[in-house]
PDB file of C-alpha atoms in Angstrom:
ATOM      1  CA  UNK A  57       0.000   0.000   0.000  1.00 86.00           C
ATOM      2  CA  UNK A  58       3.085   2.429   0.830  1.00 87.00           C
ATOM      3  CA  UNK A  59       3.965   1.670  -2.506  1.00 89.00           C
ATOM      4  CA  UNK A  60       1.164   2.385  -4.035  1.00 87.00           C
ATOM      5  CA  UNK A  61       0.254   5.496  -2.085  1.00 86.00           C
ATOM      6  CA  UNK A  62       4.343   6.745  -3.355  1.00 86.00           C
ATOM      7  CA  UNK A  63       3.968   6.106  -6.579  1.00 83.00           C
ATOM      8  CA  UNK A  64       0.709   7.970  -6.687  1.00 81.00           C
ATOM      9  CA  UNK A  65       2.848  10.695  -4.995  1.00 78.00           C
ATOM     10  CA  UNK A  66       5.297  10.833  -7.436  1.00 77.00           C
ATOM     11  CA  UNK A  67       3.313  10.772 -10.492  1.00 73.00           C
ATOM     12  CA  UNK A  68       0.619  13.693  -9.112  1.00 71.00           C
ATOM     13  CA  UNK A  69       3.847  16.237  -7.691  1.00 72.00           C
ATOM     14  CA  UNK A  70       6.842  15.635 -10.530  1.00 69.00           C
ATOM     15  CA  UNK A  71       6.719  15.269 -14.236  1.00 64.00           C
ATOM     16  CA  UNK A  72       3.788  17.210 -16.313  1.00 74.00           C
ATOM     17  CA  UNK A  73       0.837  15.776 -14.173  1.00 74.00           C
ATOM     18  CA  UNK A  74       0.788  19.077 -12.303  1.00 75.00           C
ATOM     19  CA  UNK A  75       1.897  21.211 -15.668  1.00 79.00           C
ATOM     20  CA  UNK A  76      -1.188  19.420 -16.710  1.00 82.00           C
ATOM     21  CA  UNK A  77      -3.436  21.114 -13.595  1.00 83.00           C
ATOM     22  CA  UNK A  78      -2.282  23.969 -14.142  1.00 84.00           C
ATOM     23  CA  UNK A  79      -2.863  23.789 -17.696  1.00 85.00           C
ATOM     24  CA  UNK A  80      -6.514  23.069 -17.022  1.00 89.00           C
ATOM     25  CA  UNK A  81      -7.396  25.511 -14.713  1.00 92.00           C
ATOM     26  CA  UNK A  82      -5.900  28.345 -16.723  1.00 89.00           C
ATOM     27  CA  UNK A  83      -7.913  26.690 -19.988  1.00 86.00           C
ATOM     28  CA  UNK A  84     -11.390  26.722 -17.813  1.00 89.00           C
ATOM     29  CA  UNK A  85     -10.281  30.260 -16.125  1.00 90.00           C
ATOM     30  CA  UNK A  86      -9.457  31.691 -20.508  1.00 86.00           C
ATOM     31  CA  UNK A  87     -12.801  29.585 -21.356  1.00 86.00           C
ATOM     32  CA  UNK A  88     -14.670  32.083 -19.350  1.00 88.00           C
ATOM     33  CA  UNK A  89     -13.244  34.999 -20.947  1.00 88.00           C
ATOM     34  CA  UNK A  90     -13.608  33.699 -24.274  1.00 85.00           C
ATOM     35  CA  UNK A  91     -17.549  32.877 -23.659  1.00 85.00           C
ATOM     36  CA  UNK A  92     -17.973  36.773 -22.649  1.00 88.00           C
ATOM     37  CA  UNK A  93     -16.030  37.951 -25.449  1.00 86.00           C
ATOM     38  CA  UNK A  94     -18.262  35.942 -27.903  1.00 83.00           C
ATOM     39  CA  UNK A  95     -21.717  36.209 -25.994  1.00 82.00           C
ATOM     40  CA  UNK A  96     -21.301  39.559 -24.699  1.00 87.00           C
ATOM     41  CA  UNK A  97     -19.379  41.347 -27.722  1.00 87.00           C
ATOM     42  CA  UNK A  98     -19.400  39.486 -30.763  1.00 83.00           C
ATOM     43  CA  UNK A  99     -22.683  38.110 -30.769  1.00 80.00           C
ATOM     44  CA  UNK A 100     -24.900  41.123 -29.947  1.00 83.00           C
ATOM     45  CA  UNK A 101     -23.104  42.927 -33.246  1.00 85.00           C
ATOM     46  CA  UNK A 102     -24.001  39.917 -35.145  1.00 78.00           C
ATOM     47  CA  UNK A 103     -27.548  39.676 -34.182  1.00 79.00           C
ATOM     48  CA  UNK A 104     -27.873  43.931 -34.723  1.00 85.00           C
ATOM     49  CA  UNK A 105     -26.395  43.229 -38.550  1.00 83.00           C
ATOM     50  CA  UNK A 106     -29.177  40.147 -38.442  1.00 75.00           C
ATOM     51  CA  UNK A 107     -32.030  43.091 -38.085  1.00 81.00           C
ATOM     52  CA  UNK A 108     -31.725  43.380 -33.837  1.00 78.00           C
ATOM     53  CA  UNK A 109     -32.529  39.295 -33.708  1.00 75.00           C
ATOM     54  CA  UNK A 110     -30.885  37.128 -30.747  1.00 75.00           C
ATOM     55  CA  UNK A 111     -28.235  35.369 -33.068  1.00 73.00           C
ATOM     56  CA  UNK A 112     -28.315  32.282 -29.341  1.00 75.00           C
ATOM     57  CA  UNK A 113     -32.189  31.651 -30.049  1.00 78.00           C
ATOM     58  CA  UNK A 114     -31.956  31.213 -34.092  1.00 83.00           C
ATOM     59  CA  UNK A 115     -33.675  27.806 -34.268  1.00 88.00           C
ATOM     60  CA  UNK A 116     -35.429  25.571 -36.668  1.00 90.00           C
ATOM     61  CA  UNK A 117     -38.626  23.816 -35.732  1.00 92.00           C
ATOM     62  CA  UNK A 118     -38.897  19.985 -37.046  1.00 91.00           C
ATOM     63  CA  UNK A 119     -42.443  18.993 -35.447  1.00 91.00           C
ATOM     64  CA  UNK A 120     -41.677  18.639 -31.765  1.00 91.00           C
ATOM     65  CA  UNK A 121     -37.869  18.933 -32.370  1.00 91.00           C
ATOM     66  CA  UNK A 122     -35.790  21.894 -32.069  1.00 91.00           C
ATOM     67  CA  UNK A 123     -32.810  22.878 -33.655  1.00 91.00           C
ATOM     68  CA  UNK A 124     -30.714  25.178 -32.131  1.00 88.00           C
ATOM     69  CA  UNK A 125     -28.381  26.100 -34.945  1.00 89.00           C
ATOM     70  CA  UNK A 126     -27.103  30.008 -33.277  1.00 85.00           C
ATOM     71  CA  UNK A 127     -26.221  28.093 -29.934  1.00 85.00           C
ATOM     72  CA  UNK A 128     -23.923  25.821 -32.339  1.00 88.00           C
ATOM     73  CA  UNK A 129     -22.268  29.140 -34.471  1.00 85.00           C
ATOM     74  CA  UNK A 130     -21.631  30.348 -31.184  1.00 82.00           C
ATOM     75  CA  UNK A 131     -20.013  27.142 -30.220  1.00 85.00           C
ATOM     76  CA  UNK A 132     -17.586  27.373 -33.160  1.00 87.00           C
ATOM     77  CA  UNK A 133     -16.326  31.090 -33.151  1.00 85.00           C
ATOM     78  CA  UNK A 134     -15.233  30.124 -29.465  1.00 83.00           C
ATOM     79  CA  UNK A 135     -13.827  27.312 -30.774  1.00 87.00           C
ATOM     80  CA  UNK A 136     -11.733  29.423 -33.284  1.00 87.00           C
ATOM     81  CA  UNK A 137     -11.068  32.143 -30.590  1.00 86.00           C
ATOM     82  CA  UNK A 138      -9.558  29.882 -28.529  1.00 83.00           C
ATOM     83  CA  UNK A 139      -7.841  28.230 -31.841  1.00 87.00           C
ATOM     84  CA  UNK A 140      -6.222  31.294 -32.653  1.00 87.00           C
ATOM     85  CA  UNK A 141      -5.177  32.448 -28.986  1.00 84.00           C
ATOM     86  CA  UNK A 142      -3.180  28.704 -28.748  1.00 83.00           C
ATOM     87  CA  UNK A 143      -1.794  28.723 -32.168  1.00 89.00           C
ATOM     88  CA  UNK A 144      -0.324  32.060 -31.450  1.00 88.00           C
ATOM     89  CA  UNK A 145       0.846  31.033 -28.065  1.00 85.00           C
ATOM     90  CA  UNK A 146       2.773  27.886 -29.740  1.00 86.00           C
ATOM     91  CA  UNK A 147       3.936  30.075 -32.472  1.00 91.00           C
ATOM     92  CA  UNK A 148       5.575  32.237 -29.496  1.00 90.00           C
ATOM     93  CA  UNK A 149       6.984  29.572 -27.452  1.00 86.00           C
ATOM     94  CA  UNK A 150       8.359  27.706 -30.575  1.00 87.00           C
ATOM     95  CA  UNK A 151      10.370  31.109 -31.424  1.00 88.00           C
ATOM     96  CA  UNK A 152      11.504  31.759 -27.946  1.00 86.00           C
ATOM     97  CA  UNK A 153      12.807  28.593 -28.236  1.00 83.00           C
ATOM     98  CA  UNK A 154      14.818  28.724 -31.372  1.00 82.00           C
ATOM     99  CA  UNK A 155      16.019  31.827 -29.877  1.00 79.00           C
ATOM    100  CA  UNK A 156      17.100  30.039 -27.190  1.00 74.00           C
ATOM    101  CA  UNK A 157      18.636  27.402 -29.073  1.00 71.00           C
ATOM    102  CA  UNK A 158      20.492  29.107 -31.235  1.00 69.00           C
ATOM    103  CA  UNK A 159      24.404  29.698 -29.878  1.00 67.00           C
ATOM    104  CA  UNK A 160      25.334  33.372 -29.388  1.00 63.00           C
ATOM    105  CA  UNK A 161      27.197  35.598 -32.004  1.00 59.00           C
ATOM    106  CA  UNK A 162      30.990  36.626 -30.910  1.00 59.00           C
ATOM    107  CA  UNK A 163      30.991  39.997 -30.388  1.00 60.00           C
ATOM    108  CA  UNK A 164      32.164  42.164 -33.242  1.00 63.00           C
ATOM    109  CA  UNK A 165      35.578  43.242 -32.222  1.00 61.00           C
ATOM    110  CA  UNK A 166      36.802  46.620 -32.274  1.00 73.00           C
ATOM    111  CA  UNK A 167      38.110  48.499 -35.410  1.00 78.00           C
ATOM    112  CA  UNK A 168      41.386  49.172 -33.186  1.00 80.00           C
ATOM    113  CA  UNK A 169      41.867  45.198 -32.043  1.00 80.00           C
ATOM    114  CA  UNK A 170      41.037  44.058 -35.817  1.00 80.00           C
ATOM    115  CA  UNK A 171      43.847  46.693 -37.237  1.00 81.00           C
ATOM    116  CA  UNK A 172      46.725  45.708 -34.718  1.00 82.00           C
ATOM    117  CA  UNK A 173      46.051  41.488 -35.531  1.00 86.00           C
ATOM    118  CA  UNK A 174      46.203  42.841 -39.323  1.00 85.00           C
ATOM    119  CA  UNK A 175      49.419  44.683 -38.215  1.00 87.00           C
ATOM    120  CA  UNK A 176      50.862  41.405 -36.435  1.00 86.00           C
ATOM    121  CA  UNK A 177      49.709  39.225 -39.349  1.00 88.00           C
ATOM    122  CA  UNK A 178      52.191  41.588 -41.974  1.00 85.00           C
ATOM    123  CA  UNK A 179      54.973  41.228 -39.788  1.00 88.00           C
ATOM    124  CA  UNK A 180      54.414  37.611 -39.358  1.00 87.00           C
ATOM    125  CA  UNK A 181      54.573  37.454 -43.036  1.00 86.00           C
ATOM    126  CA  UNK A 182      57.798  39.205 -43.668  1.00 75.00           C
TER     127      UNK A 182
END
């Protein structure tokens, strides 16, 4: 059972299992944000250019069946907010990381050191 109960330890406190929490709690905590932006913002301006209709209750009636089809556009431009706000935080971390990759340029050296080792290769030459 100490074994077990270690184990357990080790996988929840090291390696990405907690990268992963956090992860998820920032995702639910941008979620939020992303719901406003759409159904608070985006939508509204949508349903004014739609003639003032409430773009959330656009719905088809099949006999006793409803179709909710706004609900569902909503759906996807959060989906594509939230598309857009990854890629461009991969994009970011992907050149930070070249960056950081990359080894450093030597330092140009000064006009006055690069004349005196021209100077020292001449004399080596005669």
């Amino acid at each position: 059972m100490k074994k077990l109960i270690a184990e357990f330890k080790e996988f929840a406190v090291h390696g990405n299992a907690l990268e992963l929490a956090v992860g998820v709690i920032i995702g639910a905590a941008f979620k939020a944000i992303v719901d406003s932006v759409v159904n608070d913002i985006l939508m509204p301006i949508v349903g004014i250019l739609l003639g003032g209709k409430d773009f959330s209750k656009l719905a088809l009636t099949v006999g006793d069946a409803k179709i909710v089809y706004g609900s569902f556009i909503q759906q996807v431009i959060n989906f594509l907010i939230v598309a857009v706000f990854l890629f461009a935080v991969v994009k970011a971390a992907n050149a930070f990381k070249r960056k950081k990759d990359e080894p450093e340029e030597e330092p140009q050296k000064a006009e006055d050191v690069k004349l005196l080792e021209e100077i020292l290769a001449e004399i080596k030459n005669k």
